[in-house]
Structure formats: structure tokens, C-alpha cells
Amino acid sequence: MKILVTGGAGFIGSNFIRYMLREHPEDQVINMDALTYAGNLENLADVEHDPRYTFVKVDICHRPFVFEMVKMVDAIVHIAAETHVDRSILDASSFVRTNVAGTQTLLDAAVAAGGKRFHHVSTDEVFGALGPYDPPFNEQTPYAPRNPYSATKAASDHLVRSYFHTHKLPVTLSNCSNNYGPYMFPEKLIPLSISHLFEGQKIPVYGDGGQVRDWIFVEDHCRAIDTVLRHGRMGETYLFGGEAETTNLELIRRLLAILGKKESSIEFVKDRPGHDRRYAMDFSKAQQELGWKPLVSLDEGLRRTTDWYAAHQDWVARCKSGTYQAYYEQNYAPKIGALLEEKKV
Ligand code: NAD
Ligand code: DAU
């Protein structure tokens, strides 16, 4: 298969591309990413020269480019999005643009290209917040997003399903819980906490730290996406989780223990507005139909993650200083020059 991955320079996208190149030597991957602040081509430096991998700097809202790119592939795995809840609270504009209008552009392109296979990557946040004794979300849970990020993801999910019913587009959807692992931008809780601890700073815990998330190691999510892409039933949605419901405070305490730090590294700060109290996932449909289950325990995943961040403190430093954004100009611009010369442009 020739697969177009959107948002491949981000956290999940870069892990997914590496996973696909490793697991499917016969496939080709085109990474289409606009390189927003969350896109970091350093994440894929190790596969950059693989002949099965190509990067194109394209915004998913740019119709002419998107339509051309979609024509060239067999399937689209749509991962690109604006993803940070706190940023969506400050300004939702880019979330509406990318998550809603960008998804529509891709769907239109998939229809125009004759009905390309389309897998949409989404989140548990579309279902809203659970109380402490509520059963976990499942595929029948009504949508009830409560922050601008999740509202735009919910809108995109509805659009994808509407193209299945209206245009007969062969779509599948996956909604996953909180991912963690290598290459996660240090604005999200786990990489932010680890990097703050390395730098001797305190971890800002929103509110009372009693919010519950179901943490999944990113490689388990990549395998989930790949499995749905190959074996999912058209028009269907599959939920994925890590079987690891944990309060933020418990999670941070585990990180403190792994890194040998004290409880005094925790600082309680003002709560996030509209903060969802609990997410939890019932992934029995995926388990029964696709034989999927998470393989990496929270203990193992956190160890692998802290080890990775310890070995890549220079990567974190470049994320924080913003110098990672020069990677494209430094490494790709010279190649464009060579290409133009070769083609005598
Ligand atoms: P991320 O923020 O790390 O990466 C997003 C990527 O999308 C970046 O490379 C960015 O440059 C690219 N992008 C943004 N706007 C674009 C545009 N207009 N055109 C082209 N590219 C654009 O995100 P992530 O955490 O890897 O999440 C990826 C996807 O998985 C999202 O759809 C998100 O909703 C979903 N998801 C994330 C989690 C999680 O815990 N991180 C959990 C469930 C689902
Ligand atoms: O549930 C899946 C979602 O997980 C994805 O769809 C989102 O794209 C992804 O960003 C993530 O959203 P969260 O809001 O759950 O992740 P975040 O890492 O921002 O926060 C995790 C929890 O930690 C949440 O309860 C807020 C809290 N938090 C976060 C930060 C950044 C803190 O207490 N302090 C912090 O500094």
C-alpha cells in the first residue's frame, strides 16, 4: 500500500510512521504535515533517507495540494490536528480550521479521487467527562465534548461518518485514550513533568490532581491504528485504551519514584477551565473483532518513556528553545535546490 499519513511530524504521527516502516516493509509512506509548532522533523531523522518514506510540507486545508496528494495513494491515515486542550481554551481558531475544515478538505479529496480508504484518528475526549462510578465509554456512548479541542474533534468524527453514509467513502474511525511515549512535545503532562524534574523545576498540577486519564503507550496505539486500517469494518468506530486508569497525582508520584525525586516537586496550581474529571475506555469491541489489546503496562511504559527523555534531553532543549523549527530549512531546503538543478528548473 501507498499510505498518506497526515500530521506525521507530530508525536503519534512520527511513532506511527516508524512503526509502519518497520512492520510493513512492502508499504510506502508519504508524510503530509504543515509543520506547525507541534511538527518536528527531527522526530523522523532516522527514517528520512528510507526510499519508502517521503515528506511533503502541505497544510491539510490547502485544497489543490491535498487533492493532488490524495490521488497518488491507496489510503489516508488522518492524524493531523491541533491537539492541546489548554491552547484551544486560549484560542480555538486554529482548532476549527485544521480539525474541522482540514478534515473536510481531506474527505472531499478522498471522494474526488474515486473513494480512497480513509482512517480517522480521534480521541476519547469527544465523549465528555465521566463520574467516578460511571462505566467506561464504549462505541455507543453519546458525544458530549466539553472543551473547544474536543468539540472540533467531535465535529470531525461526525463529518467522517457522514461521508461514509452520504458518499459511500470507505472510512473507519478510532478513538483512543491519553497516549504517552517518545517524541511527545513537552507541553503535555508526562513530558512536561519529566523535563521539569530533570531541570529541577516543580510540576504544575491543575486543581486537586484527582482527574483520571487512561494512559496508553504510543506503540500500542500505533498497532491499533494499523490493525483498523487493515482489518476494520467499513463505517465502524473502534475504541482503544491502555487499561491504566490513573489520577494525575498518582501518575506524577510514579514519575517522582522512577526519577528519585521528592513530593516537594509538586505544585498545585489553578485548575483548567472545564477540566474533564475522568476518561475511561471499554475496548472490548476491538479486542473481540480485531484481537487487539494493549501490551505495554503503565510501569513498563513510564520506564521506557523516562529512559528515552533522559537520553534525549537535547531534543527537549531544542523543543523548548524553538530551534527544532530550523530543521526543515536546514535539511530539506538544500535538497530542493538539488532537485531543481537536476530538473533544470
Ligand atoms: P501533535 O500535536 O503532536 O501533532 C500534530 C501534527 O499535526 C503536527 O505534526 C502538526 O504539524 C500537524 N498539523 C497540525 N495542523 C496541521 C495542518 N493544518 N496541516 C497539516 N498538518 C498539521 O498531536 P498528537 O498528540 O500526535 O495527536 C495526533 C492525533 O491523535 C490527533 O488527531 C489527536 O486528536 C489524536 N489523539 C491524540 C491523543 C494523545 O494523547 N496525544 C490521544 C487520542 C487521540
Ligand atoms: O484523552 C486524549 C487526549 O489526551 C488527546 O485527545 C489530546 O490531544 C491530548 O492532549 C490529551 O489531552 P489531555 O488534556 O488529557 O492531556 P494533557 O497532557 O494536557 O493533560 C493530562 C492531564 O494532566 C489533564 O487532566 C490536565 C493535567 N495537567 C496537564 C498539564 C499540561 C496538569 O495537571 N498540569 C499540566 O501542566
Short mmCIF file of C-alpha atoms and ligand atoms in Angstrom, two decimals:
data_model
loop_
_atom_site.label_atom_id
_atom_site.label_comp_id
_atom_site.label_asym_id
_atom_site.label_seq_id
_atom_site.Cartn_x
_atom_site.Cartn_y
_atom_site.Cartn_z
CA MET A 1 0.00 0.00 0.00
CA LYS A 2 0.97 3.60 -0.54
CA ILE A 3 -0.28 5.42 2.55
CA LEU A 4 -0.70 9.15 3.07
CA VAL A 5 -0.21 9.96 6.75
CA THR A 6 -1.30 13.44 7.80
CA GLY A 7 0.42 15.02 10.81
CA GLY A 8 3.31 12.56 10.61
CA ALA A 9 5.81 15.01 12.10
CA GLY A 10 3.96 15.14 15.43
CA PHE A 11 4.08 12.79 18.39
CA ILE A 12 1.73 9.95 17.36
CA GLY A 13 2.32 10.50 13.63
CA SER A 14 6.09 10.07 13.85
CA ASN A 15 5.76 6.98 16.04
CA PHE A 16 3.17 5.60 13.59
CA ILE A 17 5.37 6.15 10.53
CA ARG A 18 8.34 4.47 12.21
CA TYR A 19 6.04 1.58 13.23
CA MET A 20 4.66 1.16 9.68
CA LEU A 21 8.07 1.22 8.00
CA ARG A 22 9.30 -1.39 10.49
CA GLU A 23 6.24 -3.68 10.39
CA HIS A 24 5.35 -3.39 6.68
CA PRO A 25 8.48 -3.37 4.51
CA GLU A 26 6.26 -3.60 1.41
CA ASP A 27 4.43 -0.31 2.10
CA GLN A 28 5.31 3.25 1.18
CA VAL A 29 4.51 6.21 3.41
CA ILE A 30 4.03 9.84 2.45
CA ASN A 31 4.05 12.16 5.43
CA MET A 32 1.98 15.29 4.79
CA ASP A 33 2.44 17.85 7.55
CA ALA A 34 2.23 21.65 7.75
CA LEU A 35 4.95 21.75 10.43
CA THR A 36 3.07 23.82 12.99
CA TYR A 37 4.78 24.31 16.36
CA ALA A 38 3.90 20.64 17.09
CA GLY A 39 5.52 19.28 13.93
CA ASN A 40 9.16 18.32 14.36
CA LEU A 41 11.00 16.62 11.51
CA GLU A 42 13.81 15.67 13.89
CA ASN A 43 11.34 13.02 15.11
CA LEU A 44 11.86 11.16 11.83
CA ALA A 45 15.53 11.89 11.18
CA ASP A 46 16.33 8.16 11.41
CA VAL A 47 13.98 7.22 8.52
CA GLU A 48 14.49 10.35 6.42
CA HIS A 49 16.65 8.50 3.87
CA ASP A 50 14.45 5.41 3.66
CA PRO A 51 13.34 5.19 -0.03
CA ARG A 52 9.86 4.10 1.14
CA TYR A 53 9.38 7.38 3.04
CA THR A 54 8.63 10.85 1.63
CA PHE A 55 7.88 14.12 3.41
CA VAL A 56 5.79 16.93 1.92
CA LYS A 57 5.18 20.20 3.70
CA VAL A 58 1.48 20.72 2.99
CA ASP A 59 -1.34 22.16 5.07
CA ILE A 60 -4.39 19.84 5.09
CA CYS A 61 -6.59 22.90 4.44
CA HIS A 62 -4.84 23.62 1.14
CA ARG A 63 -7.31 22.04 -1.32
CA PRO A 64 -5.26 22.00 -4.55
CA PHE A 65 -2.23 20.33 -2.92
CA VAL A 66 -4.37 17.96 -0.86
CA PHE A 67 -6.40 16.85 -3.88
CA GLU A 68 -3.19 16.09 -5.84
CA MET A 69 -1.59 14.20 -2.95
CA VAL A 70 -4.66 12.07 -2.27
CA LYS A 71 -4.80 10.96 -5.93
CA MET A 72 -1.35 9.39 -5.55
CA VAL A 73 -2.12 7.00 -2.67
CA ASP A 74 -4.19 3.93 -1.78
CA ALA A 75 -5.15 5.00 1.74
CA ILE A 76 -5.17 8.01 4.04
CA VAL A 77 -4.44 7.80 7.77
CA HIS A 78 -5.60 11.14 9.10
CA ILE A 79 -3.64 12.03 12.23
CA ALA A 80 -3.03 15.80 11.80
CA ALA A 81 -4.82 18.04 14.27
CA GLU A 82 -4.40 20.83 16.74
CA THR A 83 -4.25 18.78 19.92
CA HIS A 84 -3.51 20.74 23.08
CA VAL A 85 -6.61 21.45 25.20
CA ASP A 86 -5.02 24.43 27.01
CA ARG A 87 -4.23 26.13 23.69
CA SER A 88 -7.81 25.56 22.48
CA ILE A 89 -9.06 27.39 25.57
CA LEU A 90 -6.87 30.41 24.77
CA ASP A 91 -7.85 30.49 21.07
CA ALA A 92 -9.95 27.91 19.24
CA SER A 93 -9.47 29.35 15.73
CA SER A 94 -6.71 27.03 14.50
CA PHE A 95 -8.61 24.06 16.02
CA VAL A 96 -11.72 24.82 13.99
CA ARG A 97 -9.64 25.41 10.87
CA THR A 98 -7.45 22.31 11.00
CA ASN A 99 -9.63 19.80 12.83
CA VAL A 100 -12.91 20.60 11.08
CA ALA A 101 -12.15 22.35 7.77
CA GLY A 102 -8.93 20.35 7.25
CA THR A 103 -10.75 17.06 7.77
CA GLN A 104 -13.46 18.15 5.33
CA THR A 105 -10.82 19.00 2.71
CA LEU A 106 -9.25 15.55 3.04
CA LEU A 107 -12.64 13.85 2.86
CA ASP A 108 -13.56 15.83 -0.28
CA ALA A 109 -10.23 14.86 -1.83
CA ALA A 110 -10.80 11.18 -0.98
CA VAL A 111 -14.23 11.28 -2.65
CA ALA A 112 -12.91 13.17 -5.70
CA ALA A 113 -10.13 10.59 -6.11
CA GLY A 114 -12.73 7.83 -6.51
CA GLY A 115 -13.34 6.87 -2.88
CA LYS A 116 -9.99 6.34 -1.19
CA ARG A 117 -9.71 4.29 2.00
CA PHE A 118 -9.82 6.77 4.90
CA HIS A 119 -8.91 6.10 8.52
CA HIS A 120 -9.61 8.88 11.01
CA VAL A 121 -7.69 9.09 14.28
CA SER A 122 -9.72 10.56 17.12
CA THR A 123 -9.90 10.83 20.87
CA ASP A 124 -11.83 9.70 23.94
CA GLU A 125 -12.44 13.39 24.77
CA VAL A 126 -15.38 13.55 22.33
CA PHE A 127 -17.48 11.65 24.91
CA GLY A 128 -17.05 14.29 27.63
CA ALA A 129 -16.40 13.53 31.29
CA LEU A 130 -17.26 10.50 33.43
CA GLY A 131 -18.12 10.42 37.13
CA PRO A 132 -16.07 8.16 39.43
CA TYR A 133 -18.51 5.21 39.23
CA ASP A 134 -19.72 5.56 35.63
CA PRO A 135 -18.98 2.68 33.26
CA PRO A 136 -16.22 3.38 30.71
CA PHE A 137 -17.00 4.93 27.32
CA ASN A 138 -17.94 2.50 24.54
CA GLU A 139 -18.82 2.88 20.85
CA GLN A 140 -22.46 3.66 21.76
CA THR A 141 -21.68 6.45 24.25
CA PRO A 142 -23.33 9.70 23.08
CA TYR A 143 -20.98 12.53 22.15
CA ALA A 144 -20.69 15.32 24.77
CA PRO A 145 -17.44 17.26 24.19
CA ARG A 146 -16.74 19.95 26.81
CA ASN A 147 -13.73 21.92 25.57
CA PRO A 148 -13.02 23.58 22.20
CA TYR A 149 -10.44 20.93 21.22
CA SER A 150 -12.78 18.01 21.85
CA ALA A 151 -15.69 19.87 20.22
CA THR A 152 -13.68 20.19 17.00
CA LYS A 153 -12.61 16.53 17.16
CA ALA A 154 -16.26 15.54 17.67
CA ALA A 155 -17.24 17.63 14.63
CA SER A 156 -14.56 15.90 12.55
CA ASP A 157 -15.78 12.44 13.66
CA HIS A 158 -19.33 13.32 12.59
CA LEU A 159 -18.07 14.59 9.22
CA VAL A 160 -16.15 11.36 8.60
CA ARG A 161 -19.22 9.23 9.37
CA SER A 162 -21.40 11.47 7.20
CA TYR A 163 -19.10 10.83 4.20
CA PHE A 164 -19.49 7.09 4.77
CA HIS A 165 -23.28 7.32 4.64
CA THR A 166 -23.63 10.05 2.03
CA HIS A 167 -20.71 9.40 -0.34
CA LYS A 168 -20.07 5.72 0.48
CA LEU A 169 -16.47 6.62 1.34
CA PRO A 170 -14.71 3.58 2.89
CA VAL A 171 -13.96 5.04 6.30
CA THR A 172 -13.04 3.75 9.74
CA LEU A 173 -12.54 5.69 12.97
CA SER A 174 -10.56 5.05 16.13
CA ASN A 175 -10.97 6.91 19.41
CA CYS A 176 -8.08 6.46 21.79
CA SER A 177 -7.24 7.49 25.34
CA ASN A 178 -4.21 9.53 26.51
CA ASN A 179 -1.01 8.48 24.76
CA TYR A 180 2.50 8.83 26.13
CA GLY A 181 5.98 7.82 24.98
CA PRO A 182 8.96 9.10 23.00
CA TYR A 183 8.74 12.30 20.91
CA MET A 184 5.79 13.79 22.83
CA PHE A 185 6.02 17.58 22.80
CA PRO A 186 6.92 18.85 26.29
CA GLU A 187 3.72 20.85 26.75
CA LYS A 188 1.66 17.74 27.67
CA LEU A 189 1.57 16.40 31.23
CA ILE A 190 4.03 13.47 31.07
CA PRO A 191 6.88 15.02 29.03
CA LEU A 192 6.37 18.36 30.80
CA SER A 193 6.68 16.65 34.19
CA ILE A 194 9.76 14.63 33.21
CA SER A 195 11.56 17.62 31.70
CA HIS A 196 10.66 19.85 34.67
CA LEU A 197 12.06 17.22 37.05
CA PHE A 198 15.31 16.99 35.06
CA GLU A 199 15.60 20.79 35.24
CA GLY A 200 14.83 20.95 38.97
CA GLN A 201 11.51 22.76 38.40
CA LYS A 202 8.22 21.97 40.10
CA ILE A 203 5.39 20.14 38.28
CA PRO A 204 2.24 22.29 37.94
CA VAL A 205 -0.72 20.10 38.96
CA TYR A 206 -4.06 21.56 37.90
CA GLY A 207 -6.72 21.72 40.66
CA ASP A 208 -6.56 18.83 43.13
CA GLY A 209 -4.83 16.42 40.71
CA GLY A 210 -7.72 13.96 41.10
CA GLN A 211 -8.58 13.87 37.37
CA VAL A 212 -8.41 10.39 35.89
CA ARG A 213 -6.90 9.51 32.49
CA ASP A 214 -6.42 6.06 30.92
CA TRP A 215 -2.78 6.13 29.76
CA ILE A 216 -1.71 4.10 26.72
CA PHE A 217 1.84 3.66 25.44
CA VAL A 218 2.02 5.18 21.96
CA GLU A 219 3.24 1.99 20.28
CA ASP A 220 0.07 0.18 21.39
CA HIS A 221 -1.95 2.96 19.74
CA CYS A 222 0.11 2.72 16.52
CA ARG A 223 -0.61 -1.01 16.36
CA ALA A 224 -4.31 -0.23 16.93
CA ILE A 225 -4.43 2.21 14.01
CA ASP A 226 -2.61 -0.23 11.74
CA THR A 227 -4.98 -3.05 12.74
CA VAL A 228 -8.10 -1.00 11.99
CA LEU A 229 -6.63 0.19 8.70
CA ARG A 230 -6.13 -3.41 7.57
CA HIS A 231 -8.94 -5.31 9.29
CA GLY A 232 -11.56 -2.78 10.46
CA ARG A 233 -15.09 -2.96 9.06
CA MET A 234 -16.07 0.00 6.88
CA GLY A 235 -18.12 2.69 8.62
CA GLU A 236 -17.15 1.33 12.04
CA THR A 237 -15.62 3.03 15.07
CA TYR A 238 -13.24 1.28 17.47
CA LEU A 239 -12.28 2.48 20.95
CA PHE A 240 -8.77 1.91 22.34
CA GLY A 241 -7.40 2.33 25.85
CA GLY A 242 -4.43 1.37 27.95
CA GLU A 243 -6.17 -0.41 30.85
CA ALA A 244 -4.37 2.06 33.08
CA GLU A 245 -6.82 4.47 34.72
CA THR A 246 -4.76 6.72 36.99
CA THR A 247 -5.24 10.08 38.68
CA ASN A 248 -2.83 12.80 37.64
CA LEU A 249 -1.42 12.87 41.16
CA GLU A 250 -0.78 9.10 41.22
CA LEU A 251 0.85 9.33 37.80
CA ILE A 252 3.15 12.14 38.90
CA ARG A 253 4.06 10.23 42.05
CA ARG A 254 5.09 7.26 39.89
CA LEU A 255 7.33 9.59 37.87
CA LEU A 256 8.81 11.00 41.09
CA ALA A 257 9.58 7.46 42.26
CA ILE A 258 11.19 6.43 38.95
CA LEU A 259 13.35 9.55 38.86
CA GLY A 260 14.15 9.54 42.59
CA LYS A 261 12.53 12.93 43.26
CA LYS A 262 10.62 14.24 46.28
CA GLU A 263 6.93 15.08 46.79
CA SER A 264 8.03 18.72 47.20
CA SER A 265 8.49 18.81 43.38
CA ILE A 266 4.68 19.04 43.11
CA GLU A 267 2.99 22.44 42.97
CA PHE A 268 -0.82 22.73 42.91
CA VAL A 269 -1.95 25.47 40.51
CA LYS A 270 -5.22 26.94 39.26
CA ASP A 271 -7.45 24.36 37.59
CA ARG A 272 -8.03 24.14 33.81
CA PRO A 273 -11.44 25.69 32.95
CA GLY A 274 -13.99 22.97 32.12
CA HIS A 275 -11.49 20.32 33.20
CA ASP A 276 -12.88 16.85 32.40
CA ARG A 277 -12.79 14.77 35.59
CA ARG A 278 -12.43 11.26 34.20
CA TYR A 279 -11.99 9.37 30.92
CA ALA A 280 -12.09 5.56 30.68
CA MET A 281 -12.33 3.19 27.72
CA ASP A 282 -14.11 -0.10 27.09
CA PHE A 283 -12.12 -1.57 24.19
CA SER A 284 -13.87 -4.97 24.13
CA LYS A 285 -15.13 -4.42 20.56
CA ALA A 286 -11.55 -4.00 19.30
CA GLN A 287 -10.47 -6.99 21.38
CA GLN A 288 -13.23 -9.27 20.10
CA GLU A 289 -13.27 -8.17 16.44
CA LEU A 290 -9.62 -7.33 15.86
CA GLY A 291 -7.79 -9.30 18.55
CA TRP A 292 -6.20 -6.09 19.83
CA LYS A 293 -5.26 -5.36 23.43
CA PRO A 294 -2.62 -3.10 24.98
CA LEU A 295 0.69 -4.88 25.53
CA VAL A 296 2.74 -2.32 27.45
CA SER A 297 1.91 -1.84 31.15
CA LEU A 298 1.97 1.64 32.66
CA ASP A 299 5.04 0.72 34.73
CA GLU A 300 6.98 -0.51 31.72
CA GLY A 301 5.78 2.35 29.50
CA LEU A 302 6.74 5.02 32.03
CA ARG A 303 10.19 3.47 32.44
CA ARG A 304 10.72 3.37 28.68
CA THR A 305 9.49 6.97 28.42
CA THR A 306 11.66 8.38 31.23
CA ASP A 307 14.67 6.49 29.80
CA TRP A 308 14.01 7.99 26.38
CA TYR A 309 13.68 11.54 27.73
CA ALA A 310 16.84 11.07 29.84
CA ALA A 311 18.74 10.07 26.71
CA HIS A 312 17.20 12.87 24.60
CA GLN A 313 17.49 15.95 26.79
CA ASP A 314 18.98 17.78 23.81
CA TRP A 315 15.76 17.07 21.83
CA VAL A 316 13.70 18.55 24.69
CA ALA A 317 16.00 21.57 24.91
CA ARG A 318 15.56 22.21 21.16
CA CYS A 319 11.75 21.89 21.53
CA LYS A 320 11.78 24.43 24.34
CA SER A 321 14.10 26.90 22.59
CA GLY A 322 12.27 26.54 19.25
CA THR A 323 15.46 25.67 17.33
CA TYR A 324 13.88 22.39 16.15
CA GLN A 325 11.86 24.50 13.71
CA ALA A 326 15.01 25.24 11.68
CA TYR A 327 15.38 21.53 10.81
CA TYR A 328 13.23 21.76 7.68
CA GLU A 329 15.11 24.72 6.20
CA GLN A 330 18.49 23.25 7.13
CA ASN A 331 17.89 19.71 5.88
CA TYR A 332 15.23 19.96 3.20
CA ALA A 333 15.90 23.32 1.50
CA PRO A 334 19.33 22.18 0.19
CA LYS A 335 17.65 19.08 -1.32
CA ILE A 336 15.06 21.26 -3.09
CA GLY A 337 17.97 23.15 -4.68
CA ALA A 338 19.48 19.86 -5.90
CA LEU A 339 16.12 18.73 -7.27
CA LEU A 340 15.60 21.95 -9.20
CA GLU A 341 19.11 21.64 -10.63
CA GLU A 342 18.51 18.02 -11.62
CA LYS A 343 15.29 19.01 -13.37
CA LYS A 344 17.00 22.06 -14.94
CA VAL A 345 14.33 24.39 -13.49
P1 NAD B 1 0.67 16.55 17.85
O1 NAD B 1 0.15 17.88 18.28
O2 NAD B 1 1.91 16.01 18.48
O3 NAD B 1 0.93 16.54 16.26
C1 NAD B 1 0.02 17.09 15.36
C2 NAD B 1 0.70 17.14 13.99
O4 NAD B 1 -0.25 17.66 13.05
C3 NAD B 1 1.92 18.06 13.94
O5 NAD B 1 2.97 17.42 13.24
C4 NAD B 1 1.42 19.27 13.18
O6 NAD B 1 2.44 19.95 12.45
C5 NAD B 1 0.39 18.65 12.25
N1 NAD B 1 -0.62 19.62 11.81
C6 NAD B 1 -1.34 20.47 12.57
N2 NAD B 1 -2.12 21.25 11.80
C7 NAD B 1 -1.90 20.85 10.52
C8 NAD B 1 -2.43 21.26 9.26
N3 NAD B 1 -3.33 22.24 9.15
N4 NAD B 1 -1.98 20.62 8.15
C9 NAD B 1 -1.07 19.62 8.23
N5 NAD B 1 -0.52 19.22 9.40
C10 NAD B 1 -0.93 19.83 10.52
O7 NAD B 1 -0.54 15.55 18.02
P2 NAD B 1 -0.60 14.08 18.62
O8 NAD B 1 -0.64 14.16 20.10
O9 NAD B 1 0.40 13.25 17.95
O10 NAD B 1 -2.07 13.64 18.15
C11 NAD B 1 -2.26 13.17 16.83
C12 NAD B 1 -3.71 12.81 16.61
O11 NAD B 1 -4.12 11.82 17.55
C13 NAD B 1 -4.70 13.95 16.74
O12 NAD B 1 -5.71 13.80 15.77
C14 NAD B 1 -5.28 13.77 18.13
O13 NAD B 1 -6.58 14.31 18.21
C15 NAD B 1 -5.28 12.26 18.25
N6 NAD B 1 -5.17 11.74 19.61
C16 NAD B 1 -4.14 12.13 20.41
C17 NAD B 1 -4.02 11.58 21.69
C18 NAD B 1 -2.89 11.97 22.60
O14 NAD B 1 -2.90 11.55 23.75
N7 NAD B 1 -1.88 12.71 22.15
C19 NAD B 1 -4.96 10.64 22.13
C20 NAD B 1 -6.01 10.27 21.27
C21 NAD B 1 -6.09 10.81 20.00
O1 DAU B 2 -7.53 11.84 26.11
C1 DAU B 2 -6.86 12.01 24.90
C2 DAU B 2 -6.31 13.40 24.84
O2 DAU B 2 -5.18 13.43 25.70
C3 DAU B 2 -5.90 13.82 23.43
O3 DAU B 2 -7.03 13.83 22.61
C4 DAU B 2 -5.26 15.21 23.46
O4 DAU B 2 -4.82 15.58 22.18
C5 DAU B 2 -4.09 15.16 24.41
O5 DAU B 2 -3.50 16.45 24.52
C6 DAU B 2 -4.52 14.67 25.77
O6 DAU B 2 -5.38 15.64 26.41
P1 DAU B 2 -5.28 15.95 27.97
O7 DAU B 2 -5.82 17.28 28.23
O8 DAU B 2 -5.84 14.81 28.77
O9 DAU B 2 -3.66 15.89 28.13
P2 DAU B 2 -2.67 16.85 28.94
O10 DAU B 2 -1.32 16.18 28.90
O11 DAU B 2 -2.75 18.27 28.51
O12 DAU B 2 -3.23 16.76 30.40
C7 DAU B 2 -3.36 15.50 31.06
C8 DAU B 2 -3.96 15.77 32.43
O13 DAU B 2 -3.00 16.48 33.22
C9 DAU B 2 -5.19 16.64 32.39
O14 DAU B 2 -6.08 16.23 33.43
C10 DAU B 2 -4.66 18.04 32.70
C11 DAU B 2 -3.50 17.76 33.63
N1 DAU B 2 -2.36 18.69 33.57
C12 DAU B 2 -1.83 18.97 32.35
C13 DAU B 2 -0.75 19.82 32.23
C14 DAU B 2 -0.17 20.15 30.87
C15 DAU B 2 -1.82 19.21 34.73
O15 DAU B 2 -2.29 18.93 35.86
N2 DAU B 2 -0.74 20.05 34.62
C16 DAU B 2 -0.19 20.38 33.41
O16 DAU B 2 0.78 21.19 33.37
#
